[in-house]
């Protein structure tokens, strides 16, 4: 006697008959006993931080952008070169006037000091080096005039300021008459030493 054919059992709907979503039969369903309600319309991805806004939990840019390097302060370097040249010229002139002769090392020191100080303040910029060389040339020349004025003032028995300021034209004439190869060589040493000082500072 044949047994009646039973229709196959319909497939069980998992956990309350929810429809699969994107191939995931558990999408949109709340797990039994879970104290947290299901997130509607979101399928679990396995990432506990999914859906967090950028910047939460330390996200985003970890470090602030690096500040831009400060630009070389050329103007301040030029002012430094000018001030150093004036001071160096006075010192050079006092040395030359005291010993009544010029010293090559002093001219080199003037140029080196001007170039080094200007580049330390203004940065390694070619313009700072050129300006330092020009100011060094002027400093050595001014120092020669100061030294010569000291010698003339001592010989005439008058004050330095009277010779240097009241008879500056006469001082220039005496300088032109007394200038020789060494005088011009010392003038050249100043700018050369200024470039060396600027390179050393950079």
C-alpha positions as protocol buffer text, in pm:
chain_id: "A"
residue {
  index: 1
  type: UNK
  ca { x: 0 y: 0 z: 0 }
}
residue {
  index: 2
  type: UNK
  ca { x: 154 y: 321 z: -108 }
}
residue {
  index: 3
  type: UNK
  ca { x: 205 y: 612 z: 128 }
}
residue {
  index: 4
  type: UNK
  ca { x: 55 y: 944 z: 35 }
}
residue {
  index: 5
  type: UNK
  ca { x: 315 y: 1187 z: -95 }
}
residue {
  index: 6
  type: UNK
  ca { x: 368 y: 1474 z: 145 }
}
residue {
  index: 7
  type: UNK
  ca { x: 446 y: 1810 z: -1 }
}
residue {
  index: 8
  type: UNK
  ca { x: 795 y: 1928 z: 86 }
}
residue {
  index: 9
  type: UNK
  ca { x: 821 y: 2162 z: 380 }
}
residue {
  index: 10
  type: UNK
  ca { x: 853 y: 2524 z: 274 }
}
residue {
  index: 11
  type: UNK
  ca { x: 1191 y: 2678 z: 352 }
}
residue {
  index: 12
  type: UNK
  ca { x: 1202 y: 2837 z: 691 }
}
residue {
  index: 13
  type: UNK
  ca { x: 1232 y: 3210 z: 699 }
}
residue {
  index: 14
  type: UNK
  ca { x: 1520 y: 3307 z: 926 }
}
residue {
  index: 15
  type: UNK
  ca { x: 1424 y: 3493 z: 1238 }
}
residue {
  index: 16
  type: UNK
  ca { x: 1080 y: 3616 z: 1165 }
}
residue {
  index: 17
  type: UNK
  ca { x: 1053 y: 3604 z: 787 }
}
residue {
  index: 18
  type: UNK
  ca { x: 1271 y: 3896 z: 690 }
}
residue {
  index: 19
  type: UNK
  ca { x: 1368 y: 3907 z: 327 }
}
residue {
  index: 20
  type: UNK
  ca { x: 1736 y: 3873 z: 231 }
}
residue {
  index: 21
  type: UNK
  ca { x: 1903 y: 4194 z: 139 }
}
residue {
  index: 22
  type: UNK
  ca { x: 2192 y: 4187 z: -106 }
}
residue {
  index: 23
  type: UNK
  ca { x: 2245 y: 3819 z: -46 }
}
residue {
  index: 24
  type: UNK
  ca { x: 2266 y: 3862 z: 332 }
}
residue {
  index: 25
  type: UNK
  ca { x: 1981 y: 3672 z: 500 }
}
residue {
  index: 26
  type: UNK
  ca { x: 2046 y: 3852 z: 828 }
}
residue {
  index: 27
  type: UNK
  ca { x: 2038 y: 4210 z: 700 }
}
residue {
  index: 28
  type: UNK
  ca { x: 1798 y: 4434 z: 882 }
}
residue {
  index: 29
  type: UNK
  ca { x: 1723 y: 4171 z: 1147 }
}
residue {
  index: 30
  type: UNK
  ca { x: 1770 y: 4211 z: 1516 }
}
residue {
  index: 31
  type: UNK
  ca { x: 1961 y: 3928 z: 1676 }
}
residue {
  index: 32
  type: UNK
  ca { x: 1763 y: 3740 z: 1939 }
}
residue {
  index: 33
  type: UNK
  ca { x: 1840 y: 3872 z: 2282 }
}
residue {
  index: 34
  type: UNK
  ca { x: 2039 y: 4167 z: 2148 }
}
residue {
  index: 35
  type: UNK
  ca { x: 1982 y: 4481 z: 2357 }
}
residue {
  index: 36
  type: UNK
  ca { x: 2056 y: 4702 z: 2055 }
}
residue {
  index: 37
  type: UNK
  ca { x: 1795 y: 4764 z: 1787 }
}
residue {
  index: 38
  type: UNK
  ca { x: 1882 y: 4686 z: 1430 }
}
residue {
  index: 39
  type: UNK
  ca { x: 2000 y: 4977 z: 1218 }
}
residue {
  index: 40
  type: UNK
  ca { x: 1739 y: 5011 z: 948 }
}
residue {
  index: 41
  type: UNK
  ca { x: 1868 y: 4986 z: 594 }
}
residue {
  index: 42
  type: UNK
  ca { x: 2227 y: 4920 z: 692 }
}
residue {
  index: 43
  type: UNK
  ca { x: 2392 y: 4585 z: 656 }
}
residue {
  index: 44
  type: UNK
  ca { x: 2657 y: 4486 z: 908 }
}
residue {
  index: 45
  type: UNK
  ca { x: 3006 y: 4510 z: 766 }
}
residue {
  index: 46
  type: UNK
  ca { x: 3210 y: 4370 z: 1051 }
}
residue {
  index: 47
  type: UNK
  ca { x: 3369 y: 4714 z: 1109 }
}
residue {
  index: 48
  type: UNK
  ca { x: 3272 y: 4846 z: 1455 }
}
residue {
  index: 49
  type: UNK
  ca { x: 3358 y: 5202 z: 1345 }
}
residue {
  index: 50
  type: UNK
  ca { x: 3154 y: 5198 z: 1024 }
}
residue {
  index: 51
  type: UNK
  ca { x: 2939 y: 5505 z: 978 }
}
residue {
  index: 52
  type: UNK
  ca { x: 3146 y: 5728 z: 1202 }
}
residue {
  index: 53
  type: UNK
  ca { x: 3202 y: 6082 z: 1087 }
}
residue {
  index: 54
  type: UNK
  ca { x: 3552 y: 6181 z: 970 }
}
residue {
  index: 55
  type: UNK
  ca { x: 3750 y: 6327 z: 1253 }
}
residue {
  index: 56
  type: UNK
  ca { x: 3596 y: 6109 z: 1524 }
}
residue {
  index: 57
  type: UNK
  ca { x: 3830 y: 5896 z: 1729 }
}
residue {
  index: 58
  type: UNK
  ca { x: 4130 y: 6101 z: 1615 }
}
residue {
  index: 59
  type: UNK
  ca { x: 4057 y: 6076 z: 1242 }
}
residue {
  index: 60
  type: UNK
  ca { x: 4147 y: 6340 z: 988 }
}
residue {
  index: 61
  type: UNK
  ca { x: 4482 y: 6512 z: 963 }
}
residue {
  index: 62
  type: UNK
  ca { x: 4707 y: 6379 z: 1241 }
}
residue {
  index: 63
  type: UNK
  ca { x: 4950 y: 6671 z: 1235 }
}
residue {
  index: 64
  type: UNK
  ca { x: 4905 y: 7040 z: 1158 }
}
residue {
  index: 65
  type: UNK
  ca { x: 5064 y: 7157 z: 835 }
}
residue {
  index: 66
  type: UNK
  ca { x: 5426 y: 7255 z: 870 }
}
residue {
  index: 67
  type: UNK
  ca { x: 5479 y: 7632 z: 877 }
}
residue {
  index: 68
  type: UNK
  ca { x: 5639 y: 7778 z: 572 }
}
residue {
  index: 69
  type: UNK
  ca { x: 6007 y: 7860 z: 602 }
}
residue {
  index: 70
  type: UNK
  ca { x: 6069 y: 8219 z: 680 }
}
residue {
  index: 71
  type: UNK
  ca { x: 6191 y: 8419 z: 387 }
}
residue {
  index: 72
  type: UNK
  ca { x: 6532 y: 8580 z: 391 }
}
residue {
  index: 73
  type: UNK
  ca { x: 6510 y: 8927 z: 538 }
}
residue {
  index: 74
  type: UNK
  ca { x: 6715 y: 9108 z: 277 }
}
residue {
  index: 75
  type: UNK
  ca { x: 6626 y: 9455 z: 402 }
}
residue {
  index: 76
  type: UNK
  ca { x: 6744 y: 9383 z: 754 }
}
residue {
  index: 77
  type: UNK
  ca { x: 7061 y: 9226 z: 614 }
}
residue {
  index: 78
  type: UNK
  ca { x: 7137 y: 9543 z: 414 }
}
residue {
  index: 79
  type: UNK
  ca { x: 7085 y: 9761 z: 722 }
}
residue {
  index: 80
  type: UNK
  ca { x: 7312 y: 9532 z: 920 }
}
residue {
  index: 81
  type: UNK
  ca { x: 7579 y: 9558 z: 651 }
}
residue {
  index: 82
  type: UNK
  ca { x: 7555 y: 9938 z: 656 }
}
residue {
  index: 83
  type: UNK
  ca { x: 7578 y: 9966 z: 1034 }
}
residue {
  index: 84
  type: UNK
  ca { x: 7864 y: 9717 z: 1055 }
}
residue {
  index: 85
  type: UNK
  ca { x: 8050 y: 9898 z: 778 }
}
residue {
  index: 86
  type: UNK
  ca { x: 8030 y: 10230 z: 959 }
}
residue {
  index: 87
  type: UNK
  ca { x: 8156 y: 10084 z: 1286 }
}
residue {
  index: 88
  type: UNK
  ca { x: 8430 y: 9887 z: 1111 }
}
residue {
  index: 89
  type: UNK
  ca { x: 8541 y: 10195 z: 917 }
}
residue {
  index: 90
  type: UNK
  ca { x: 8583 y: 10394 z: 1236 }
}
residue {
  index: 91
  type: UNK
  ca { x: 8783 y: 10115 z: 1399 }
}
residue {
  index: 92
  type: UNK
  ca { x: 8997 y: 10074 z: 1089 }
}
residue {
  index: 93
  type: UNK
  ca { x: 9066 y: 10447 z: 1078 }
}
residue {
  index: 94
  type: UNK
  ca { x: 9154 y: 10464 z: 1447 }
}
residue {
  index: 95
  type: UNK
  ca { x: 9400 y: 10175 z: 1408 }
}
residue {
  index: 96
  type: UNK
  ca { x: 9559 y: 10328 z: 1097 }
}
residue {
  index: 97
  type: UNK
  ca { x: 9579 y: 10674 z: 1253 }
}
residue {
  index: 98
  type: UNK
  ca { x: 9726 y: 10543 z: 1577 }
}
residue {
  index: 99
  type: UNK
  ca { x: 10011 y: 10352 z: 1414 }
}
residue {
  index: 100
  type: UNK
  ca { x: 10031 y: 10598 z: 1119 }
}
residue {
  index: 101
  type: UNK
  ca { x: 10016 y: 10320 z: 864 }
}
residue {
  index: 102
  type: UNK
  ca { x: 9764 y: 10092 z: 702 }
}
residue {
  index: 103
  type: UNK
  ca { x: 9741 y: 9725 z: 786 }
}
residue {
  index: 104
  type: UNK
  ca { x: 9624 y: 9475 z: 528 }
}
residue {
  index: 105
  type: UNK
  ca { x: 9481 y: 9241 z: 790 }
}
residue {
  index: 106
  type: UNK
  ca { x: 9263 y: 9524 z: 918 }
}
residue {
  index: 107
  type: UNK
  ca { x: 9116 y: 9579 z: 571 }
}
residue {
  index: 108
  type: UNK
  ca { x: 9046 y: 9207 z: 542 }
}
residue {
  index: 109
  type: UNK
  ca { x: 8886 y: 9210 z: 884 }
}
residue {
  index: 110
  type: UNK
  ca { x: 8657 y: 9497 z: 784 }
}
residue {
  index: 111
  type: UNK
  ca { x: 8526 y: 9314 z: 480 }
}
residue {
  index: 112
  type: UNK
  ca { x: 8490 y: 8980 z: 653 }
}
residue {
  index: 113
  type: UNK
  ca { x: 8302 y: 9134 z: 945 }
}
residue {
  index: 114
  type: UNK
  ca { x: 8059 y: 9320 z: 720 }
}
residue {
  index: 115
  type: UNK
  ca { x: 7985 y: 9017 z: 502 }
}
residue {
  index: 116
  type: UNK
  ca { x: 7952 y: 8777 z: 792 }
}
residue {
  index: 117
  type: UNK
  ca { x: 7716 y: 8997 z: 996 }
}
residue {
  index: 118
  type: UNK
  ca { x: 7496 y: 9085 z: 699 }
}
residue {
  index: 119
  type: UNK
  ca { x: 7455 y: 8725 z: 587 }
}
residue {
  index: 120
  type: UNK
  ca { x: 7385 y: 8605 z: 939 }
}
residue {
  index: 121
  type: UNK
  ca { x: 7093 y: 8846 z: 959 }
}
residue {
  index: 122
  type: UNK
  ca { x: 6979 y: 8865 z: 598 }
}
residue {
  index: 123
  type: UNK
  ca { x: 7033 y: 8505 z: 496 }
}
residue {
  index: 124
  type: UNK
  ca { x: 7230 y: 8343 z: 217 }
}
residue {
  index: 125
  type: UNK
  ca { x: 7106 y: 8571 z: -58 }
}
residue {
  index: 126
  type: UNK
  ca { x: 7340 y: 8682 z: -339 }
}
residue {
  index: 127
  type: UNK
  ca { x: 7213 y: 9038 z: -310 }
}
residue {
  index: 128
  type: UNK
  ca { x: 7324 y: 9054 z: 53 }
}
residue {
  index: 129
  type: UNK
  ca { x: 7674 y: 8947 z: -53 }
}
residue {
  index: 130
  type: UNK
  ca { x: 7693 y: 9211 z: -327 }
}
residue {
  index: 131
  type: UNK
  ca { x: 7574 y: 9488 z: -95 }
}
residue {
  index: 132
  type: UNK
  ca { x: 7819 y: 9373 z: 172 }
}
residue {
  index: 133
  type: UNK
  ca { x: 8105 y: 9393 z: -77 }
}
residue {
  index: 134
  type: UNK
  ca { x: 8006 y: 9747 z: -181 }
}
residue {
  index: 135
  type: UNK
  ca { x: 7976 y: 9861 z: 180 }
}
residue {
  index: 136
  type: UNK
  ca { x: 8309 y: 9700 z: 263 }
}
residue {
  index: 137
  type: UNK
  ca { x: 8478 y: 9896 z: -13 }
}
residue {
  index: 138
  type: UNK
  ca { x: 8328 y: 10214 z: 126 }
}
residue {
  index: 139
  type: UNK
  ca { x: 8424 y: 10117 z: 481 }
}
residue {
  index: 140
  type: UNK
  ca { x: 8789 y: 10066 z: 393 }
}
residue {
  index: 141
  type: UNK
  ca { x: 8796 y: 10394 z: 200 }
}
residue {
  index: 142
  type: UNK
  ca { x: 8630 y: 10579 z: 486 }
}
residue {
  index: 143
  type: UNK
  ca { x: 8871 y: 10420 z: 731 }
}
residue {
  index: 144
  type: UNK
  ca { x: 9164 y: 10542 z: 527 }
}
residue {
  index: 145
  type: UNK
  ca { x: 9025 y: 10896 z: 536 }
}
residue {
  index: 146
  type: UNK
  ca { x: 8968 y: 10875 z: 912 }
}
residue {
  index: 147
  type: UNK
  ca { x: 9323 y: 10752 z: 968 }
}
residue {
  index: 148
  type: UNK
  ca { x: 9467 y: 11022 z: 745 }
}
residue {
  index: 149
  type: UNK
  ca { x: 9262 y: 11289 z: 923 }
}
residue {
  index: 150
  type: UNK
  ca { x: 9395 y: 11171 z: 1258 }
}
residue {
  index: 151
  type: UNK
  ca { x: 9753 y: 11197 z: 1129 }
}
residue {
  index: 152
  type: UNK
  ca { x: 9693 y: 11546 z: 984 }
}
residue {
  index: 153
  type: UNK
  ca { x: 9520 y: 11666 z: 1299 }
}
residue {
  index: 154
  type: UNK
  ca { x: 9810 y: 11544 z: 1511 }
}
residue {
  index: 155
  type: UNK
  ca { x: 10063 y: 11711 z: 1283 }
}
residue {
  index: 156
  type: UNK
  ca { x: 9875 y: 12041 z: 1271 }
}
residue {
  index: 157
  type: UNK
  ca { x: 9792 y: 12041 z: 1637 }
}
residue {
  index: 158
  type: UNK
  ca { x: 9419 y: 12076 z: 1581 }
}
residue {
  index: 159
  type: UNK
  ca { x: 9118 y: 11861 z: 1659 }
}
residue {
  index: 160
  type: UNK
  ca { x: 9017 y: 11561 z: 1448 }
}
residue {
  index: 161
  type: UNK
  ca { x: 8667 y: 11692 z: 1384 }
}
residue {
  index: 162
  type: UNK
  ca { x: 8804 y: 12020 z: 1249 }
}
residue {
  index: 163
  type: UNK
  ca { x: 9018 y: 11840 z: 993 }
}
residue {
  index: 164
  type: UNK
  ca { x: 8768 y: 11571 z: 897 }
}
residue {
  index: 165
  type: UNK
  ca { x: 8451 y: 11780 z: 879 }
}
residue {
  index: 166
  type: UNK
  ca { x: 8571 y: 12133 z: 810 }
}
residue {
  index: 167
  type: UNK
  ca { x: 8843 y: 12042 z: 560 }
}
residue {
  index: 168
  type: UNK
  ca { x: 8711 y: 11717 z: 413 }
}
residue {
  index: 169
  type: UNK
  ca { x: 8796 y: 11830 z: 59 }
}
residue {
  index: 170
  type: UNK
  ca { x: 9156 y: 11887 z: 159 }
}
residue {
  index: 171
  type: UNK
  ca { x: 9167 y: 11540 z: 315 }
}
residue {
  index: 172
  type: UNK
  ca { x: 9050 y: 11392 z: -15 }
}
residue {
  index: 173
  type: UNK
  ca { x: 9320 y: 11579 z: -203 }
}
residue {
  index: 174
  type: UNK
  ca { x: 9587 y: 11450 z: 34 }
}
residue {
  index: 175
  type: UNK
  ca { x: 9451 y: 11095 z: -4 }
}
residue {
  index: 176
  type: UNK
  ca { x: 9471 y: 11115 z: -383 }
}
residue {
  index: 177
  type: UNK
  ca { x: 9827 y: 11245 z: -363 }
}
residue {
  index: 178
  type: UNK
  ca { x: 9942 y: 10982 z: -115 }
}
residue {
  index: 179
  type: UNK
  ca { x: 9756 y: 10683 z: -263 }
}
residue {
  index: 180
  type: UNK
  ca { x: 9978 y: 10408 z: -399 }
}
residue {
  index: 181
  type: UNK
  ca { x: 9951 y: 10045 z: -501 }
}
residue {
  index: 182
  type: UNK
  ca { x: 9904 y: 9925 z: -144 }
}
residue {
  index: 183
  type: UNK
  ca { x: 9624 y: 10175 z: -89 }
}
residue {
  index: 184
  type: UNK
  ca { x: 9424 y: 10034 z: -379 }
}
residue {
  index: 185
  type: UNK
  ca { x: 9514 y: 9679 z: -281 }
}
residue {
  index: 186
  type: UNK
  ca { x: 9364 y: 9732 z: 64 }
}
residue {
  index: 187
  type: UNK
  ca { x: 9052 y: 9874 z: -101 }
}
residue {
  index: 188
  type: UNK
  ca { x: 9020 y: 9553 z: -303 }
}
residue {
  index: 189
  type: UNK
  ca { x: 9076 y: 9328 z: -3 }
}
residue {
  index: 190
  type: UNK
  ca { x: 8764 y: 9456 z: 169 }
}
residue {
  index: 191
  type: UNK
  ca { x: 8507 y: 9337 z: -89 }
}
residue {
  index: 192
  type: UNK
  ca { x: 8689 y: 9007 z: -140 }
}
residue {
  index: 193
  type: UNK
  ca { x: 8684 y: 8941 z: 232 }
}
residue {
  index: 194
  type: UNK
  ca { x: 8315 y: 9039 z: 245 }
}
residue {
  index: 195
  type: UNK
  ca { x: 8224 y: 8762 z: 2 }
}
residue {
  index: 196
  type: UNK
  ca { x: 8426 y: 8521 z: 214 }
}
residue {
  index: 197
  type: UNK
  ca { x: 8248 y: 8631 z: 529 }
}
residue {
  index: 198
  type: UNK
  ca { x: 7909 y: 8598 z: 365 }
}
residue {
  index: 199
  type: UNK
  ca { x: 7993 y: 8247 z: 245 }
}
residue {
  index: 200
  type: UNK
  ca { x: 8115 y: 8146 z: 588 }
}
residue {
  index: 201
  type: UNK
  ca { x: 7795 y: 8276 z: 750 }
}
residue {
  index: 202
  type: UNK
  ca { x: 7581 y: 8087 z: 500 }
}
